[in-house]
Every structure is written in structure tokens, then in C-alpha cells.
Amino acid sequence: MPLKKRHHDFGWLLIVCAGLLPLVLGILCTAIEARHTVHQQQISTANTLLTQAEKMSDNAWDMITELRQYHYQPCAQIEDQLQRAGTLNPYFRSIGMLKGGDISCSSAFGLKHGTLTEMMLQPPPTTGKAWWSISVRGTYGVQNRPAVVFVRQLPDTSGFWAVIDGQYLMDFMNAIGGSRGYQMSLQFSGGAVIASGQNDMRPKLYMKSEAFQADSSRYPITVSVTVPASELLKAWRQALFIFLPMAAIFSILLMILTANWLRRRISWHDEIGRAIRARQFSVHYQPVYSNTLHACAGAEALLRWQRPNGDMIRPDIFISAAEAEGMIVPLTQHLLELMAEDIQDWQVEPGFHIGLNLAAEHLQHADFVTDIELFAERIKDKQMCITLELTERSLIEDGEMVARKLRHLRAQGMKVAIDDFGTGHCSLTYLLTFPLDYLKIDRGFINAIEGLDVETPVLDAIINLCHKLELDVLGEGVETATQFEYLRQRGVIFIQGYYYARPLDNDRLRAWLSEQGHKPLLVEEHHEPELHHS
Ligand code: C2E
Ligand code: CA
Ligand code: CA
């Protein structure tokens, strides 16, 4: 009971995990998606801001180019025009001309001008360039509001300048990101920072905000955009809102699927165990014909499972279920038990072959050799030849150990056959190194036979290979006289299939053996489709 309980708890855990999986994955994916979305917004906001700053710079330099027309004219004469140009054009705080380090004319200060350093409240940068621009925290006239100063110097120490009011840029920043709490800043030539937005950037685990920086390719402008964590959370919430109902459906589906799978899994395992105890399994035997004895040379044991309601479960289904659920070993032990009981009543010649199918897992099991030896011991007085039918897969898995066990059993007179030959992935070297006696050609190859005179290249190659390796060949699933005759002509000794006999239950087999077992198989000519044509 405790084992069963553990099974149950484990099942519940699996169902819960299956239910949580889509939710956890969804939460993770939406978080990544939200980050991505917000980052894209950050990039596009930074680019918009950069474009606007470049446009203002274009304006400033255009203005400076226009100012060149006033070169060599005295300030008093051009002051009016300067004032008009400075006020009528947007963005400008003031414009003017330079003489050395002094301002020789200005749209804002009338005749009392001072130096460039006084005007921009800091010394001009030493760039060595004729054109430069820099952001400053204020100017002489407006000391507490940032601005951008543009200067064009001529070789004769004169020059022109324009100051753009930082307020325009700050307003623009507020317009594009203020409502979402973006924090933005902008610098010209690494000068004073022109910034907007609140400074509430408390990092929150994954949702921490990172600054995104972009540089202009045309001007020395750097912009930086920081998105608050609250924006990330908002984007995440939105993604979750769309995703969660879907995830919930997936969760439920996955839980139902897991529960179903578990129920089937547990039930196959329990069901086979119960069927063994209730003796629902029986063995059918399919006779094998020998072309040298011209009589029945043996039989293959095939398991049958009949439910109490009369339904038969197909062997390929319950055998693979038993293999998958770890029940193949007890099932094969049960088979040996049933066979030993059946064989007690058989009247057969010494050397009669009894074939039984073995699964790869059983061959690797510690009890394998003892199981077979015990069976051999129980049917010893019949002097039969036990043939172990293995698939190609069982040779490949843990080959060396399997080969040792087979050698041990062969030394006691048992034979080893490869079943369904040609359907697995066995390399020819295995055939050479393994202790083998027979090869059973899969019925797929037998089906390919079209007529006595039509070549069947793959089948012919397999038969030739067996002759070379000195292995006896058995053709499986032989259903027609043509197939039988084709194989006989090519030296295939053993024949198994509906053409000779179907699998029979124990009682029918005994009757069949005494009536037909000794008779040769005569090819009935009217079975030959070719004969009708000629
Ligand atoms: P297998 O070992 O290749 O067995 C031969 C299968 O071919 C049997 O199917 C048999 O009834 C069928 N057969 C025989 N002659 C003909 C024929 O002329 N035409 C056609 N169409 N079929 C023919 P069955 O009994 O349904 O078994 C299917 C498979 O289940 C077996 O293939 C074997 O791999 C597995 N199996 C059956 N009993 C056991 C068992 O006791 N232990 C293990 N490990 N596997 C078993
Ligand atoms: Ca077989
Ligand atoms: Ca087979």
C-alpha cells in the first residue's frame, strides 16, 4: 500500500507541475516581452529627441550663416536687424557678433556687451575648431535656465554666435515622455545637462530601469532616456492581461493530459499484474515447417491476453506496454510458467524446437539465465530444443553481457534466433560476433515476393548472407504457395506462416500435431497466380 500511495502523491505533484508550467513560462515570457517593448519605446523616444535637437542646431547654423552679411558693419547700424532676426525666429534667446573674446554686437544687450565668457557664464571650450556648440546652465541675461551656444569664428578673430533657449528642448522632452514619467537629458559637447522628468528611479529587481544613450552622427549631441520601473510594470501588466487567460486554458489542458497519461500508465502496469494473477494470459503455438524433415520441426510460443468480457488485446500492444511499464520480466516469467504447464501433455519427437520471444530488458535482467534454466529443467524429459528469439535491439543494448549469457545457455544445447531480421538497425559485425543459430526473415520481405521468376533483391541478399554465415534461415509470415516455393528454391529451410499453420491454442496444437505434424507440405498448383496467365 505505501508504494501505491507514493505513486499517487507523485502523480499529484506531476499534475500540479504540468498546471504551473504554462503559467511560469508565461510570466517569464511576458516579462521579457515587456522589457523589449519598453526598450523599443526608449530607443524611439531617444531618436525623436535627437532629431529635434539636430533640427534646432540646423536652425542655429543657418542663422549664423545669415549673420555673415553684417560682417564689417558697425554694431549701431545693424542692431535693429539683429534684434528683428533674433526675436522673429523661433528658439533663439539672442544672436550676435564677436571680436576676439568680446561680444561686439548682440540682439539682446544693446551696446553694453561684455565678453563671451561673461555671456555664457563659463569660459568657451578650447576645441581649436572654427565651429563649435556647447550646452550651458544659463546665460548672462537668463542665468537659471539652460541654453545652447553656437559659435563660428573667422580667421581674423571676429565671429558670429547664436544662443538657443534650453526651454524649447525641455518642453519638447516633456511633451514626448513627460506623461509616462520618462527621464530625459541632453548634452552638447559634454556641456551642461539639459534635463526633464522626475528622478524617481528606484530599481526593482528585474524591473530596474536602465538609461539608454544615443549620439547624433551630425552634431556633438548626446541624449539619454531612462524609463521608470512603473512603465515596465505597466507594460508587463498589459502583456499578462492578454496572456493569462490563454495560459490558464493551456494549464487546464496540460493538467488533463497529464492526469490521463498517468491514469493510463498506472492502469497498464496494474492491469497486466492483475491479469497475470487472474490467469487471463494463455499461450498459442504456431507450427514451423522444415524443408529437410518435410514435417513440422517445432513451434513458436505467442502470448494471448483475453479479458473476462471476451475481448482480446493484441500482443504487440500489451507487449510494448509491458516493456514500457517495467512488466515484461514478470510477464515473460509467467509465459514460461504457462508453457511448462502446456508442454507436459505434448507428444513430440526429441529435438522438436520450441521458440519463445524475449524482450531486451529481460536479457539484461539478473534473473534471465536462471529463468530459462528453470524452464529447461521443467521440460527436460521432452528433450526439446529451446530457441530464444531476440530482436536486433537486444543485441545492441549491453551487447557484451548479453553475448556472455547466450553463450552460457547455448552450451546447454539451446539455440538463438534473430527475430524480425531486417527491421532493426543491426550491423553485420553483430551477426559475426554474436552466438547465433537462426535468422528469422521479417514478413515484410516475404511479402515482397511477386513470382517465382521475379527477383526480390533484398530478400535474396539476406538469404545469401545467411548461407555465407552458415546460419539457418526461417521465412516468417509465409501466406501463399508462391512465397513458400520461392523460399524453398533458394534453400530456406524453415517456413512459418498461415500457409502452413496459424497459431493454435494448446488443445488444438496437440490435435494438429498428431494429425498433420508428420505430413509433408505439398504445394497446391492452383494456388499459383502465374499459372493462370500461361
Ligand atoms: P513475432 O515474434 O514476429 O510473431 C509472429 C507474429 O506474426 C505473430 O503475431 C503471428 O500471429 C503472426 N503471423 C504468423 N504467421 C503469419 C502470417 O502468415 N501472416 C501474418 N500476417 N501474420 C502472421 P502476434 O501473435 O500478434 O504477435 C505479434 C508480436 O508480439 C510478435 O511478433 C512478438 O514480437 C510479440 N509477442 C508475441 N508473444 C510474445 C511473447 O510471449 N513475448 C514477447 N516478448 N513478445 C511476444
Ligand atoms: Ca518471434
Ligand atoms: Ca517475427
Coordinates of C-alpha atoms and ligand atoms in Angstrom, one line a residue:
M1 CA 0.0 0.0 0.0
P2 CA 2.6 2.6 0.9
L3 CA 4.1 2.1 -2.6
K4 CA 0.8 2.8 -4.2
K5 CA 0.4 5.9 -2.1
R6 CA 3.8 7.2 -3.1
H7 CA 2.7 6.6 -6.7
H8 CA -0.4 8.7 -6.1
D9 CA 1.5 11.6 -4.4
F10 CA 4.0 11.7 -7.2
G11 CA 1.1 11.8 -9.7
W12 CA -0.4 14.8 -8.0
L13 CA 2.9 16.5 -8.0
L14 CA 3.2 15.9 -11.7
I15 CA -0.3 17.3 -12.4
V16 CA 0.4 20.4 -10.3
C17 CA 3.7 20.9 -12.1
A18 CA 2.0 20.5 -15.5
G19 CA -0.5 23.1 -14.5
L20 CA 2.1 25.5 -13.3
L21 CA 4.4 25.1 -16.3
P22 CA 2.4 27.4 -18.8
L23 CA 1.9 30.0 -16.0
V24 CA 5.5 30.2 -15.1
L25 CA 6.6 30.2 -18.7
G26 CA 4.0 32.8 -19.5
I27 CA 5.1 35.1 -16.7
L28 CA 8.7 34.8 -17.7
C29 CA 8.0 35.4 -21.4
T30 CA 5.7 38.4 -20.8
A31 CA 8.4 39.9 -18.5
I32 CA 10.9 39.6 -21.3
E33 CA 8.4 40.8 -23.9
A34 CA 7.6 43.9 -21.7
R35 CA 11.2 44.7 -21.3
H36 CA 11.6 44.5 -25.0
T37 CA 8.6 46.7 -25.8
V38 CA 9.7 49.3 -23.3
H39 CA 13.3 49.3 -24.7
Q40 CA 11.9 49.9 -28.2
Q41 CA 9.9 52.9 -26.9
Q42 CA 13.1 54.1 -25.2
I43 CA 15.0 53.9 -28.4
S44 CA 12.4 55.6 -30.5
T45 CA 11.9 58.4 -27.9
A46 CA 15.7 59.0 -27.8
N47 CA 15.8 59.2 -31.6
T48 CA 12.9 61.7 -31.7
L49 CA 14.6 63.9 -29.2
L50 CA 17.9 63.7 -31.1
T51 CA 16.2 64.6 -34.4
Q52 CA 14.6 67.7 -32.7
A53 CA 18.0 68.8 -31.3
E54 CA 19.6 68.4 -34.7
K55 CA 16.8 70.5 -36.3
M56 CA 17.5 73.3 -33.8
S57 CA 21.2 73.1 -34.5
D58 CA 20.4 73.3 -38.2
N59 CA 18.4 76.5 -37.5
A60 CA 21.2 78.0 -35.4
W61 CA 23.9 77.4 -38.0
D62 CA 21.6 78.8 -40.8
M63 CA 21.2 81.9 -38.6
I64 CA 24.9 82.2 -38.2
T65 CA 25.4 81.9 -42.0
E66 CA 22.9 84.7 -42.5
L67 CA 24.8 86.9 -40.0
R68 CA 27.8 86.9 -42.3
Q69 CA 26.1 89.6 -44.4
Y70 CA 26.7 92.0 -41.5
H71 CA 30.4 91.4 -41.3
Y72 CA 32.5 94.6 -41.3
Q73 CA 29.4 96.7 -40.5
P74 CA 29.4 98.7 -37.2
C75 CA 27.1 97.4 -34.5
A76 CA 25.0 100.5 -34.2
Q77 CA 24.0 100.2 -37.9
I78 CA 22.9 96.6 -37.7
E79 CA 21.5 96.4 -34.2
D80 CA 17.9 96.7 -35.4
Q81 CA 18.2 94.0 -37.9
L82 CA 19.9 91.7 -35.4
Q83 CA 17.0 92.3 -32.9
R84 CA 14.4 91.5 -35.5
A85 CA 16.2 88.4 -36.7
G86 CA 16.7 87.2 -33.0
T87 CA 13.1 87.7 -32.0
L88 CA 11.2 86.7 -35.1
N89 CA 13.0 83.3 -35.5
P90 CA 11.9 80.6 -33.1
Y91 CA 14.1 79.1 -30.4
F92 CA 16.6 81.9 -30.2
R93 CA 17.5 83.7 -26.9
S94 CA 20.0 86.0 -28.7
I95 CA 22.3 86.3 -31.6
G96 CA 25.3 88.5 -32.3
M97 CA 28.9 89.0 -33.4
L98 CA 32.3 88.6 -31.8
K99 CA 35.6 90.4 -31.8
G100 CA 38.3 88.4 -30.2
G101 CA 36.9 87.2 -26.9
D102 CA 34.4 90.1 -26.7
I103 CA 30.9 90.4 -27.9
S104 CA 30.9 93.2 -30.4
C105 CA 27.2 93.2 -31.1
S106 CA 24.1 91.5 -29.6
S107 CA 20.4 91.3 -30.3
A108 CA 19.7 91.3 -26.5
F109 CA 22.1 93.6 -24.7
G110 CA 22.2 96.8 -26.8
L111 CA 25.5 98.4 -26.7
K112 CA 26.8 97.1 -23.3
H113 CA 28.1 93.7 -24.3
G114 CA 30.9 92.2 -22.2
T115 CA 32.9 89.1 -23.0
L116 CA 31.8 85.7 -24.4
T117 CA 32.8 84.2 -21.1
E118 CA 30.5 86.6 -19.2
M119 CA 27.7 85.9 -21.5
M120 CA 27.8 82.1 -21.2
L121 CA 28.8 82.2 -17.5
Q122 CA 31.8 79.9 -18.3
P123 CA 34.9 80.1 -20.4
P124 CA 34.4 79.0 -24.0
P125 CA 35.7 75.4 -24.7
T126 CA 39.1 75.1 -26.2
T127 CA 38.1 73.0 -29.2
G128 CA 40.6 74.5 -31.7
K129 CA 37.7 74.4 -34.2
A130 CA 36.1 77.3 -36.1
W131 CA 32.6 75.9 -35.5
W132 CA 31.6 74.8 -32.1
S133 CA 28.5 74.4 -29.9
I134 CA 28.0 73.7 -26.2
S135 CA 25.2 73.4 -23.7
V136 CA 25.4 75.8 -20.7
R137 CA 23.5 76.0 -17.5
G138 CA 22.5 79.7 -18.2
T139 CA 23.5 82.9 -19.9
Y140 CA 24.1 86.4 -18.5
G141 CA 20.6 87.5 -19.3
V142 CA 18.8 84.4 -18.1
Q143 CA 21.0 82.8 -15.5
N144 CA 18.9 79.9 -14.2
R145 CA 17.7 78.4 -17.5
P146 CA 20.0 76.3 -19.7
A147 CA 20.8 77.2 -23.2
V148 CA 22.9 76.1 -26.1
V149 CA 25.6 78.4 -27.5
F150 CA 26.7 78.1 -31.2
V151 CA 29.9 80.0 -32.3
R152 CA 31.5 80.4 -35.7
Q153 CA 34.9 82.0 -35.5
L154 CA 36.7 83.6 -38.5
P155 CA 40.5 83.6 -39.0
D156 CA 40.5 87.4 -38.3
T157 CA 39.4 86.7 -34.7
S158 CA 35.9 88.1 -35.5
G159 CA 33.0 85.7 -35.4
F160 CA 29.2 85.1 -35.0
W161 CA 27.2 83.5 -32.4
A162 CA 23.6 82.3 -31.6
V163 CA 22.1 81.1 -28.3
I164 CA 19.1 78.8 -28.3
D165 CA 16.9 78.7 -25.3
G166 CA 17.0 75.3 -23.4
Q167 CA 13.4 75.8 -22.6
Y168 CA 12.4 74.7 -26.1
L169 CA 14.2 71.4 -25.6
M170 CA 12.8 70.9 -22.1
D171 CA 9.3 71.5 -23.3
F172 CA 9.8 69.0 -26.1
M173 CA 11.1 66.4 -23.7
N174 CA 8.1 66.9 -21.5
A175 CA 5.8 66.6 -24.5
I176 CA 7.2 63.3 -25.7
G177 CA 7.8 61.5 -22.5
G178 CA 6.5 63.5 -19.5
S179 CA 3.2 61.8 -19.2
R180 CA 4.9 58.4 -19.0
G181 CA 7.5 59.6 -16.5
Y182 CA 10.4 59.2 -18.8
Q183 CA 13.5 61.0 -17.6
M184 CA 15.4 62.5 -20.5
S185 CA 18.6 64.6 -20.7
L186 CA 20.6 66.1 -23.5
Q187 CA 24.1 67.5 -23.8
F188 CA 26.0 69.4 -26.4
S189 CA 29.8 68.7 -26.5
G190 CA 29.6 67.3 -23.0
G191 CA 28.5 70.7 -21.6
A192 CA 25.7 71.4 -19.0
V193 CA 22.9 68.8 -18.9
I194 CA 19.6 69.9 -20.1
A195 CA 17.1 67.5 -18.4
S196 CA 13.4 66.8 -17.8
G197 CA 11.4 64.4 -15.8
Q198 CA 11.3 63.2 -12.2
N199 CA 14.2 61.5 -10.6
D200 CA 12.3 58.6 -9.1
M201 CA 14.2 55.6 -10.5
R202 CA 14.3 53.2 -7.6
P203 CA 15.5 49.8 -9.1
K204 CA 13.1 46.9 -8.6
L205 CA 14.7 43.6 -9.2
Y206 CA 14.2 42.6 -12.8
M207 CA 12.2 45.7 -13.4
K208 CA 15.1 48.1 -12.9
S209 CA 15.3 51.0 -15.2
E210 CA 18.3 51.4 -17.4
A211 CA 19.4 54.6 -19.2
F212 CA 19.6 54.4 -23.0
Q213 CA 22.1 56.7 -24.7
A214 CA 22.2 57.8 -28.3
D215 CA 24.6 60.1 -30.2
S216 CA 24.0 62.3 -33.2
S217 CA 26.0 61.5 -36.2
R218 CA 26.0 65.1 -37.4
Y219 CA 26.5 67.2 -34.3
P220 CA 28.2 66.6 -30.9
I221 CA 24.8 65.8 -29.2
T222 CA 24.2 63.0 -26.7
V223 CA 20.7 62.2 -25.5
S224 CA 19.8 59.8 -22.7
V225 CA 16.4 58.4 -21.9
T226 CA 15.5 56.5 -18.7
V227 CA 12.2 54.7 -18.3
P228 CA 10.8 54.4 -14.8
A229 CA 10.2 51.0 -13.4
S230 CA 6.5 51.8 -13.2
E231 CA 6.4 51.9 -17.1
L232 CA 7.9 48.4 -17.2
L233 CA 5.4 47.1 -14.7
K234 CA 2.6 48.7 -16.7
A235 CA 3.8 47.0 -20.0
W236 CA 4.1 43.7 -18.1
R237 CA 0.6 44.0 -16.7
Q238 CA -0.8 44.7 -20.1
A239 CA 1.0 41.6 -21.6
L240 CA -0.1 39.5 -18.7
F241 CA -3.7 40.6 -19.2
I242 CA -3.7 39.3 -22.7
F243 CA -1.7 36.2 -22.0
L244 CA -3.1 34.9 -18.7
P245 CA -6.5 33.6 -20.0
M246 CA -4.6 31.7 -22.7
A247 CA -2.1 30.3 -20.1
A248 CA -5.0 29.3 -17.9
I249 CA -6.5 27.3 -20.8
F250 CA -3.2 25.7 -21.5
S251 CA -2.7 24.9 -17.8
I252 CA -6.0 23.1 -17.6
L253 CA -5.4 21.2 -20.9
L254 CA -1.9 20.1 -19.8
M255 CA -3.3 19.0 -16.4
I256 CA -6.0 16.9 -18.1
L257 CA -3.5 15.4 -20.5
T258 CA -1.1 14.6 -17.6
A259 CA -3.8 13.1 -15.5
N260 CA -5.0 10.9 -18.4
W261 CA -1.5 9.8 -19.2
L262 CA -0.9 8.9 -15.5
R263 CA -4.1 7.0 -15.3
R264 CA -3.3 5.0 -18.4
R265 CA 0.2 4.5 -17.3
I266 CA -0.7 3.3 -13.8
S267 CA -3.5 1.2 -15.2
W268 CA -1.4 -0.7 -17.8
H269 CA 1.1 -1.6 -15.1
D270 CA -1.6 -2.7 -12.6
E271 CA -3.7 -4.2 -15.2
I272 CA -1.0 -6.6 -16.5
G273 CA -0.1 -7.6 -12.9
R274 CA -3.8 -8.3 -12.2
A275 CA -4.2 -10.2 -15.5
I276 CA -1.3 -12.5 -14.6
R277 CA -2.8 -13.3 -11.2
A278 CA -6.3 -13.8 -12.8
R279 CA -4.7 -16.1 -15.4
Q280 CA -6.1 -14.1 -18.3
F281 CA -3.0 -14.9 -20.4
S282 CA -2.6 -18.1 -22.4
V283 CA -0.1 -19.3 -25.0
H284 CA -0.8 -20.1 -28.6
Y285 CA 1.7 -22.0 -30.6
Q286 CA 2.5 -21.6 -34.3
P287 CA 4.0 -24.6 -36.0
V288 CA 7.1 -24.3 -38.1
Y289 CA 7.7 -26.4 -41.2
S290 CA 11.1 -27.9 -42.1
N291 CA 12.0 -28.4 -45.8
T292 CA 14.6 -31.0 -44.9
L293 CA 12.4 -33.0 -42.4
H294 CA 9.3 -32.5 -44.7
A295 CA 7.4 -32.2 -41.5
C296 CA 6.7 -29.9 -38.5
A297 CA 10.0 -29.1 -36.9
G298 CA 8.8 -27.0 -34.0
A299 CA 6.5 -24.2 -32.8
E300 CA 6.8 -20.6 -31.7
A301 CA 5.0 -19.6 -28.5
L302 CA 2.9 -16.5 -28.8
L303 CA 1.2 -14.9 -25.8
R304 CA -2.5 -14.1 -25.9
W305 CA -4.5 -11.9 -23.5
Q306 CA -8.2 -12.4 -23.2
R307 CA -10.2 -10.1 -20.9
P308 CA -13.0 -11.7 -18.8
N309 CA -15.5 -10.0 -21.2
G310 CA -14.1 -11.9 -24.1
D311 CA -12.1 -9.1 -25.7
M312 CA -8.7 -10.0 -27.0
I313 CA -5.9 -7.5 -26.5
R314 CA -3.4 -7.5 -29.4
P315 CA 0.1 -8.8 -28.4
D316 CA 2.0 -6.0 -30.0
I317 CA 0.0 -3.6 -27.8
F318 CA 0.3 -5.3 -24.5
I319 CA 3.9 -6.4 -25.1
S320 CA 5.1 -2.8 -25.8
A321 CA 3.0 -1.6 -22.8
A322 CA 4.6 -4.2 -20.6
E323 CA 8.1 -3.2 -21.9
A324 CA 7.3 0.5 -21.2
E325 CA 5.9 -0.2 -17.7
G326 CA 8.6 -2.5 -16.5
M327 CA 6.3 -5.5 -16.6
I328 CA 7.9 -7.5 -19.3
V329 CA 10.1 -9.6 -17.0
P330 CA 7.2 -10.8 -14.8
L331 CA 5.1 -11.3 -17.9
T332 CA 7.8 -13.5 -19.6
Q333 CA 8.3 -15.4 -16.3
H334 CA 4.5 -16.1 -16.4
L335 CA 4.8 -17.1 -20.1
L336 CA 7.5 -19.7 -19.1
E337 CA 5.2 -20.9 -16.4
L338 CA 2.3 -21.4 -18.7
M339 CA 4.5 -23.0 -21.4
A340 CA 5.9 -25.5 -18.9
E341 CA 2.4 -26.5 -17.9
D342 CA 1.2 -26.9 -21.5
I343 CA 4.2 -28.9 -22.7
Q344 CA 3.7 -31.6 -20.0
D345 CA 0.9 -33.1 -22.3
W346 CA 2.8 -32.9 -25.6
Q347 CA 3.9 -36.0 -27.5
V348 CA 6.8 -34.8 -29.6
E349 CA 10.0 -36.3 -31.0
P350 CA 13.2 -35.4 -29.3
G351 CA 14.8 -32.3 -30.8
F352 CA 11.4 -30.6 -31.5
H353 CA 12.0 -26.8 -31.4
I354 CA 10.1 -24.6 -29.0
G355 CA 10.6 -20.9 -29.8
L356 CA 9.9 -18.1 -27.4
N357 CA 10.2 -14.4 -27.7
L358 CA 12.4 -12.4 -25.3
A359 CA 12.5 -8.7 -24.7
A360 CA 15.7 -6.8 -24.5
E361 CA 15.1 -5.8 -20.9
H362 CA 14.7 -9.4 -19.8
L363 CA 18.0 -10.3 -21.4
Q364 CA 19.7 -7.7 -19.2
H365 CA 17.9 -8.7 -16.1
A366 CA 19.8 -10.6 -13.4
D367 CA 17.3 -13.4 -13.3
F368 CA 17.3 -14.1 -17.1
V369 CA 19.6 -17.1 -17.1
T370 CA 18.0 -18.8 -14.1
D371 CA 14.5 -18.2 -15.5
I372 CA 15.4 -20.0 -18.7
E373 CA 17.4 -22.8 -16.9
L374 CA 14.4 -23.4 -14.6
F375 CA 12.1 -23.6 -17.6
A376 CA 14.5 -26.0 -19.4
E377 CA 14.7 -28.1 -16.2
R378 CA 10.9 -28.4 -16.1
I379 CA 10.5 -29.7 -19.7
K380 CA 13.7 -31.7 -19.6
D381 CA 12.1 -35.1 -20.2
K382 CA 10.6 -34.0 -23.6
Q383 CA 14.2 -33.4 -24.9
M384 CA 13.1 -30.4 -26.8
C385 CA 15.4 -27.8 -28.3
I386 CA 14.6 -24.4 -26.8
T387 CA 15.0 -21.5 -29.3
L388 CA 15.4 -18.0 -27.9
E389 CA 14.0 -15.4 -30.3
L390 CA 15.7 -12.0 -29.8
T391 CA 15.3 -8.8 -31.7
E392 CA 18.2 -6.9 -33.2
R393 CA 17.7 -4.2 -30.5
S394 CA 18.5 -6.7 -27.7
L395 CA 21.9 -7.4 -29.2
I396 CA 22.9 -3.8 -29.4
E397 CA 22.0 -2.8 -25.8
D398 CA 24.6 -4.1 -23.4
G399 CA 25.9 -6.5 -26.1
E400 CA 28.9 -8.0 -24.4
M401 CA 26.9 -9.1 -21.3
V402 CA 24.1 -10.4 -23.4
A403 CA 26.5 -12.4 -25.5
R404 CA 28.0 -14.0 -22.4
K405 CA 24.7 -15.1 -21.2
L406 CA 23.7 -16.5 -24.6
R407 CA 27.0 -18.4 -24.8
H408 CA 26.3 -19.9 -21.4
L409 CA 22.8 -21.1 -22.5
R410 CA 24.0 -22.3 -25.9
A411 CA 26.5 -24.5 -24.1
Q412 CA 23.5 -26.3 -22.6
G413 CA 22.0 -27.0 -26.1
M414 CA 19.7 -24.0 -26.6
K415 CA 19.6 -22.1 -29.9
V416 CA 19.5 -18.4 -30.5
A417 CA 17.5 -16.8 -33.3
I418 CA 17.3 -13.2 -34.5
D419 CA 13.6 -12.3 -34.9
D420 CA 12.2 -9.8 -37.5
F421 CA 15.5 -9.7 -39.2
G422 CA 15.9 -6.6 -41.4
T423 CA 13.6 -4.3 -39.4
G424 CA 16.1 -3.2 -36.8
H425 CA 19.4 -1.4 -37.0
C426 CA 21.8 -4.3 -36.5
S427 CA 25.2 -4.0 -38.2
L428 CA 26.7 -7.0 -39.9
T429 CA 29.5 -7.2 -37.3
Y430 CA 26.9 -8.1 -34.7
L431 CA 25.9 -11.1 -36.8
L432 CA 29.5 -12.2 -36.9
T433 CA 30.4 -11.7 -33.2
F434 CA 27.1 -12.9 -31.6
P435 CA 26.5 -16.5 -30.8
L436 CA 23.6 -17.1 -33.3
D437 CA 21.9 -20.1 -34.9
Y438 CA 18.9 -18.8 -36.8
L439 CA 17.8 -15.8 -38.6
K440 CA 14.1 -15.2 -39.0
I441 CA 13.4 -13.0 -42.0
D442 CA 10.7 -10.5 -41.3
R443 CA 7.4 -11.0 -43.1
G444 CA 7.8 -7.6 -44.8
F445 CA 10.5 -9.1 -47.1
I446 CA 8.4 -12.2 -47.7
N447 CA 5.5 -10.0 -48.8
A448 CA 7.7 -8.5 -51.5
I449 CA 7.8 -11.8 -53.4
E450 CA 5.9 -11.3 -56.6
G451 CA 6.5 -14.5 -58.5
L452 CA 8.9 -17.4 -58.8
D453 CA 10.7 -15.8 -61.7
V454 CA 10.7 -12.2 -60.4
E455 CA 13.9 -11.4 -58.4
T456 CA 13.5 -9.9 -54.9
P457 CA 17.0 -8.4 -54.4
V458 CA 16.9 -7.5 -50.7
L459 CA 15.4 -10.8 -49.7
D460 CA 17.9 -12.7 -52.0
A461 CA 20.8 -10.8 -50.4
I462 CA 19.6 -11.7 -46.9
I463 CA 19.3 -15.4 -47.8
N464 CA 22.7 -15.4 -49.4
L465 CA 24.2 -13.7 -46.3
C466 CA 22.8 -16.4 -44.1
H467 CA 24.2 -19.1 -46.2
K468 CA 27.6 -17.4 -46.1
L469 CA 27.4 -17.0 -42.3
E470 CA 26.2 -20.6 -42.0
L471 CA 23.1 -19.5 -40.2
D472 CA 19.8 -21.4 -40.7
V473 CA 17.1 -19.2 -42.2
L474 CA 13.4 -19.1 -41.4
G475 CA 10.9 -17.3 -43.5
E476 CA 8.1 -15.6 -41.4
G477 CA 4.6 -14.8 -42.4
V478 CA 4.5 -17.1 -45.5
E479 CA 1.0 -16.9 -46.7
T480 CA 1.0 -18.2 -50.3
A481 CA 2.3 -21.2 -52.3
T482 CA 4.4 -18.8 -54.4
Q483 CA 6.2 -17.5 -51.3
F484 CA 6.7 -21.0 -50.0
E485 CA 8.1 -22.3 -53.3
Y486 CA 10.3 -19.2 -53.8
L487 CA 11.9 -19.7 -50.4
R488 CA 12.3 -23.4 -50.8
Q489 CA 14.0 -23.0 -54.1
R490 CA 16.5 -20.6 -52.5
G491 CA 17.4 -23.0 -49.8
V492 CA 15.4 -21.5 -46.9
I493 CA 14.9 -24.5 -44.6
F494 CA 12.3 -23.3 -42.2
I495 CA 8.9 -21.9 -43.0
Q496 CA 6.4 -20.3 -40.7
G497 CA 3.1 -18.6 -41.6
Y498 CA -0.6 -19.0 -42.2
Y499 CA 0.1 -21.0 -45.4
Y500 CA 1.4 -23.8 -43.2
A501 CA -0.4 -23.2 -39.9
R502 CA -1.9 -20.5 -37.9
P503 CA -1.1 -20.0 -34.2
L504 CA -3.2 -22.6 -32.3
D505 CA -4.2 -22.9 -28.6
N506 CA -2.7 -25.8 -26.6
D507 CA -5.5 -28.2 -27.2
R508 CA -5.7 -27.5 -31.0
L509 CA -2.0 -27.7 -31.3
R510 CA -1.9 -31.2 -29.8
A511 CA -4.6 -32.4 -32.1
W512 CA -2.9 -30.7 -35.1
L513 CA 0.5 -32.3 -34.3
S514 CA -0.9 -35.8 -34.2
E515 CA -2.9 -35.3 -37.4
Q516 CA -0.7 -33.1 -39.5
G517 CA 2.6 -32.8 -37.8
H518 CA 4.3 -35.6 -39.8
K519 CA 2.8 -34.8 -43.2
P520 CA 4.9 -33.0 -45.8
L521 CA 3.6 -29.7 -47.2
L522 CA 2.6 -30.2 -50.8
V523 CA 2.4 -27.1 -53.0
E524 CA -1.0 -26.9 -54.5
E525 CA -0.6 -25.9 -58.1
H526 CA -3.9 -24.0 -58.3
H527 CA -2.6 -21.5 -55.7
E528 CA -0.1 -20.2 -58.2
P529 CA -1.3 -17.0 -59.8
E530 CA 1.3 -17.2 -62.5
L531 CA -0.1 -20.4 -63.9
H532 CA -3.4 -18.8 -64.8
H533 CA -1.6 -16.4 -67.1
S534 CA 0.4 -19.0 -69.1
Ligands
C2E1 P1 6.6 -12.1 -33.9 O1 7.6 -12.7 -32.9 O2 7.2 -11.7 -35.2 O3 5.5 -13.2 -34.1 C1 4.9 -13.5 -35.3 C2 3.7 -12.8 -35.5 O4 3.2 -12.9 -36.8 C3 2.5 -13.3 -34.6 O5 1.7 -12.2 -34.3 C4 1.8 -14.3 -35.6 O6 0.5 -14.5 -35.3 C5 2.0 -13.5 -36.9 N1 1.9 -14.3 -38.0 C6 2.3 -15.6 -38.2 N2 2.2 -16.1 -39.4 C7 1.6 -15.1 -40.1 C8 1.2 -14.9 -41.5 O7 1.3 -15.8 -42.3 N3 0.7 -13.7 -41.8 C9 0.6 -12.7 -40.9 N4 0.0 -11.5 -41.4 N5 0.9 -12.8 -39.7 C10 1.5 -14.0 -39.3 P2 1.2 -12.0 -32.9 O8 1.0 -13.3 -32.2 O9 0.2 -11.0 -33.0 O10 2.5 -11.4 -32.2 C11 2.9 -10.1 -32.5 C12 4.2 -9.8 -31.9 O11 4.1 -9.7 -30.5 C13 5.3 -10.9 -32.1 O12 5.9 -10.8 -33.3 C14 6.2 -10.7 -31.0 O13 7.1 -9.6 -31.3 C15 5.3 -10.2 -29.9 N6 5.0 -11.3 -29.0 C16 4.0 -12.2 -29.0 N7 4.1 -13.0 -28.0 C17 5.2 -12.6 -27.3 C18 5.8 -13.1 -26.0 O14 5.5 -14.1 -25.5 N8 6.9 -12.4 -25.6 C19 7.4 -11.3 -26.3 N9 8.5 -10.7 -25.8 N10 6.8 -10.9 -27.4 C20 5.8 -11.5 -27.9
CA2 CA 9.0 -14.2 -32.8
CA3 CA 9.0 -12.1 -36.2

